[in-house]
Amino acid sequence: MSAVVDDDNSAEFHAFFERHHAELARLAHLLTGEADAADDLAADALLALWHRWDRVRQAEHPVAYARGVVANLARTRIRSAVRERRRVALFWSGRQERAEDPDVPAVVDVQGALRELPFRKRACVVLRHAFDLSEKDTALALGISVGTVKSQTSKGMAELEKRLGSGEREDPAPRRVRAVGATAEGWRR
């Protein structure tokens, strides 16, 4: 009996797929403006429908439900693209200052210490101190809370200080490690 029900569900879903895939792909294309992504979004929506097919087929308007799934997936894709564009814009909007005589060994030491930090701490430290972004802008760029930026930056700076060592110094003021800008090729001081 179970195999018959499964076959019926499969046949019913296959018929639904054949009737509505093209329409759902057009909807995805119109919502996102991305022809290449339209088939993927429609396929993702139909896969989600298949996983819930028992509930979907009992809905009053299964096609309306399917359209809602496509719309939600398209909204998620658009939001993700907007966040990514904001992150890129924030990353490259840093000042383009240049030091006359950079301390190359210090830059190499800082780069090495930064590579040893976990990604989130590294990203917070770099955005806050190398790009001079506010806590709010850093949070926006990374998609995290301002509180997380504060704690990760603090912990990251403490780890950097530990890794770079404080050394024996005459002045008791804390050492500030600061990179002024970055390029796609690497750090610039």
Short mmCIF file of C-alpha atoms in Angstrom, two decimals:
data_model
loop_
_atom_site.label_atom_id
_atom_site.label_comp_id
_atom_site.label_asym_id
_atom_site.label_seq_id
_atom_site.Cartn_x
_atom_site.Cartn_y
_atom_site.Cartn_z
CA MET A 1 0.00 0.00 0.00
CA SER A 2 2.81 2.42 0.87
CA ALA A 3 4.49 1.95 -2.52
CA VAL A 4 1.24 2.80 -4.29
CA VAL A 5 0.82 5.98 -2.24
CA ASP A 6 4.44 6.95 -2.91
CA ASP A 7 3.96 6.29 -6.63
CA ASP A 8 0.78 8.38 -6.62
CA ASN A 9 2.57 11.23 -4.79
CA SER A 10 5.49 11.01 -7.17
CA ALA A 11 3.27 11.02 -10.26
CA GLU A 12 1.19 13.90 -8.90
CA PHE A 13 4.30 15.94 -8.06
CA HIS A 14 5.84 15.17 -11.48
CA ALA A 15 2.69 16.47 -13.18
CA PHE A 16 2.77 19.60 -10.97
CA PHE A 17 6.44 20.09 -11.84
CA GLU A 18 5.80 19.78 -15.59
CA ARG A 19 2.87 22.23 -15.48
CA HIS A 20 4.45 24.91 -13.31
CA HIS A 21 8.25 24.82 -13.57
CA ALA A 22 8.44 27.27 -16.48
CA GLU A 23 6.02 29.67 -14.79
CA LEU A 24 7.98 29.55 -11.51
CA ALA A 25 11.25 30.12 -13.39
CA ARG A 26 9.74 33.18 -15.14
CA LEU A 27 8.57 34.49 -11.78
CA ALA A 28 12.06 34.04 -10.32
CA HIS A 29 13.57 35.82 -13.34
CA LEU A 30 11.22 38.77 -13.03
CA LEU A 31 11.77 39.05 -9.28
CA THR A 32 15.57 38.84 -9.35
CA GLY A 33 16.38 40.13 -12.82
CA GLU A 34 18.83 37.23 -13.17
CA ALA A 35 18.05 34.83 -15.98
CA ASP A 36 20.82 32.46 -14.91
CA ALA A 37 19.50 32.19 -11.36
CA ALA A 38 15.86 31.77 -12.35
CA ASP A 39 16.01 28.03 -13.09
CA ASP A 40 18.03 27.42 -9.93
CA LEU A 41 15.51 29.29 -7.78
CA ALA A 42 12.60 27.46 -9.40
CA ALA A 43 14.35 24.13 -8.86
CA ASP A 44 15.10 25.00 -5.23
CA ALA A 45 11.46 25.96 -4.70
CA LEU A 46 10.22 22.75 -6.28
CA LEU A 47 12.63 20.71 -4.17
CA ALA A 48 11.27 22.41 -1.05
CA LEU A 49 7.74 21.64 -2.27
CA TRP A 50 8.64 17.99 -2.85
CA HIS A 51 9.87 17.68 0.74
CA ARG A 52 6.50 19.01 1.94
CA TRP A 53 4.39 17.56 -0.86
CA ASP A 54 1.84 15.93 1.47
CA ARG A 55 0.99 19.35 2.92
CA VAL A 56 1.33 21.27 -0.35
CA ARG A 57 -1.03 19.04 -2.31
CA GLN A 58 -3.68 19.48 0.38
CA ALA A 59 -3.38 23.28 0.26
CA GLU A 60 -6.28 25.16 -1.27
CA HIS A 61 -3.98 26.70 -3.92
CA PRO A 62 -0.74 24.70 -4.31
CA VAL A 63 0.46 26.97 -7.15
CA ALA A 64 0.04 30.05 -4.94
CA TYR A 65 2.05 28.28 -2.25
CA ALA A 66 4.74 27.50 -4.83
CA ARG A 67 4.83 31.13 -5.95
CA GLY A 68 5.26 32.19 -2.33
CA VAL A 69 8.24 29.84 -1.94
CA VAL A 70 9.83 31.29 -5.11
CA ALA A 71 9.21 34.84 -3.87
CA ASN A 72 10.82 34.05 -0.50
CA LEU A 73 13.84 32.44 -2.16
CA ALA A 74 14.18 35.41 -4.52
CA ARG A 75 13.96 37.84 -1.59
CA THR A 76 16.69 35.91 0.24
CA ARG A 77 18.89 35.95 -2.87
CA ILE A 78 18.39 39.70 -3.38
CA ARG A 79 19.11 40.48 0.28
CA SER A 80 22.24 38.37 0.13
CA ALA A 81 23.43 40.19 -3.01
CA VAL A 82 22.72 43.60 -1.42
CA ARG A 83 24.66 42.62 1.73
CA GLU A 84 27.55 41.41 -0.39
CA ARG A 85 27.65 44.66 -2.39
CA ARG A 86 27.63 46.65 0.85
CA ARG A 87 30.49 44.58 2.24
CA VAL A 88 32.53 45.09 -0.92
CA ALA A 89 31.78 48.83 -0.94
CA LEU A 90 32.77 49.17 2.72
CA PHE A 91 35.90 47.14 2.15
CA TRP A 92 37.12 49.32 -0.72
CA SER A 93 35.95 52.66 0.64
CA GLY A 94 38.92 52.89 3.02
CA ARG A 95 41.21 55.84 2.82
CA GLN A 96 44.01 55.61 0.32
CA GLU A 97 46.77 56.98 2.55
CA ARG A 98 50.33 55.92 2.12
CA ALA A 99 53.27 56.11 4.49
CA GLU A 100 56.53 57.43 3.07
CA ASP A 101 58.85 54.85 4.64
CA PRO A 102 56.86 51.79 5.75
CA ASP A 103 58.35 49.50 8.37
CA VAL A 104 58.29 46.38 6.19
CA PRO A 105 59.34 43.87 8.88
CA ALA A 106 56.61 45.19 11.19
CA VAL A 107 54.04 44.89 8.40
CA VAL A 108 55.13 41.31 7.74
CA ASP A 109 54.89 40.52 11.48
CA VAL A 110 51.39 42.01 11.67
CA GLN A 111 50.28 40.11 8.55
CA GLY A 112 51.53 36.85 10.03
CA ALA A 113 49.85 37.51 13.37
CA LEU A 114 46.60 38.43 11.64
CA ARG A 115 46.64 35.18 9.63
CA GLU A 116 46.76 33.26 12.91
CA LEU A 117 43.58 34.89 14.22
CA PRO A 118 40.24 33.19 13.60
CA PHE A 119 38.40 34.81 10.70
CA ARG A 120 35.80 36.81 12.66
CA LYS A 121 38.39 38.32 15.01
CA ARG A 122 40.68 39.09 12.08
CA ALA A 123 37.87 40.70 10.09
CA CYS A 124 36.80 42.85 13.05
CA VAL A 125 40.36 44.01 13.76
CA VAL A 126 41.08 44.76 10.10
CA LEU A 127 37.85 46.65 9.46
CA ARG A 128 38.05 48.62 12.71
CA HIS A 129 41.76 49.45 12.70
CA ALA A 130 43.03 49.15 9.13
CA PHE A 131 39.97 50.64 7.48
CA ASP A 132 38.89 52.88 10.37
CA LEU A 133 35.29 51.72 10.15
CA SER A 134 32.95 52.40 13.03
CA GLU A 135 31.63 49.53 15.09
CA LYS A 136 28.28 49.98 13.38
CA ASP A 137 29.78 49.89 9.86
CA THR A 138 31.89 46.86 10.78
CA ALA A 139 28.80 45.08 12.11
CA LEU A 140 26.94 45.91 8.90
CA ALA A 141 29.80 44.69 6.72
CA LEU A 142 30.09 41.39 8.56
CA GLY A 143 26.40 40.83 9.24
CA ILE A 144 26.90 40.62 13.01
CA SER A 145 25.85 42.69 16.02
CA VAL A 146 27.74 45.74 17.30
CA GLY A 147 28.32 43.88 20.58
CA THR A 148 29.96 41.03 18.69
CA VAL A 149 32.18 43.53 16.86
CA LYS A 150 33.24 45.04 20.19
CA SER A 151 34.07 41.71 21.82
CA GLN A 152 35.76 40.19 18.76
CA THR A 153 37.83 43.33 18.16
CA SER A 154 38.90 43.44 21.81
CA LYS A 155 39.79 39.76 21.88
CA GLY A 156 41.53 39.99 18.50
CA MET A 157 43.64 42.96 19.59
CA ALA A 158 44.57 41.16 22.81
CA GLU A 159 45.65 38.10 20.81
CA LEU A 160 47.64 40.29 18.41
CA GLU A 161 49.38 42.00 21.32
CA LYS A 162 50.19 38.60 22.79
CA ARG A 163 51.43 37.20 19.45
CA LEU A 164 53.47 40.28 18.59
CA GLY A 165 54.76 40.61 22.15
CA SER A 166 55.03 43.83 24.03
CA GLY A 167 58.83 43.70 24.16
CA GLU A 168 60.94 45.80 26.49
CA ARG A 169 60.03 49.40 25.92
CA GLU A 170 60.87 52.59 27.67
CA ASP A 171 57.46 54.22 27.34
CA PRO A 172 54.65 52.49 29.22
CA ALA A 173 52.01 53.48 26.65
CA PRO A 174 50.36 50.52 24.96
CA ARG A 175 51.58 49.64 21.49
CA ARG A 176 49.13 50.28 18.69
CA VAL A 177 49.43 48.16 15.62
CA ARG A 178 47.90 50.02 12.74
CA ALA A 179 47.81 49.43 9.04
CA VAL A 180 46.54 52.43 7.13
CA GLY A 181 45.15 50.72 4.06
CA ALA A 182 45.03 47.58 2.04
CA THR A 183 45.03 46.63 -1.56
CA ALA A 184 44.00 43.46 -3.33
CA GLU A 185 47.70 42.53 -3.53
CA GLY A 186 48.34 42.84 0.19
CA TRP A 187 48.87 45.24 3.05
CA ARG A 188 50.06 48.73 2.55
CA ARG A 189 51.20 50.94 5.36
#
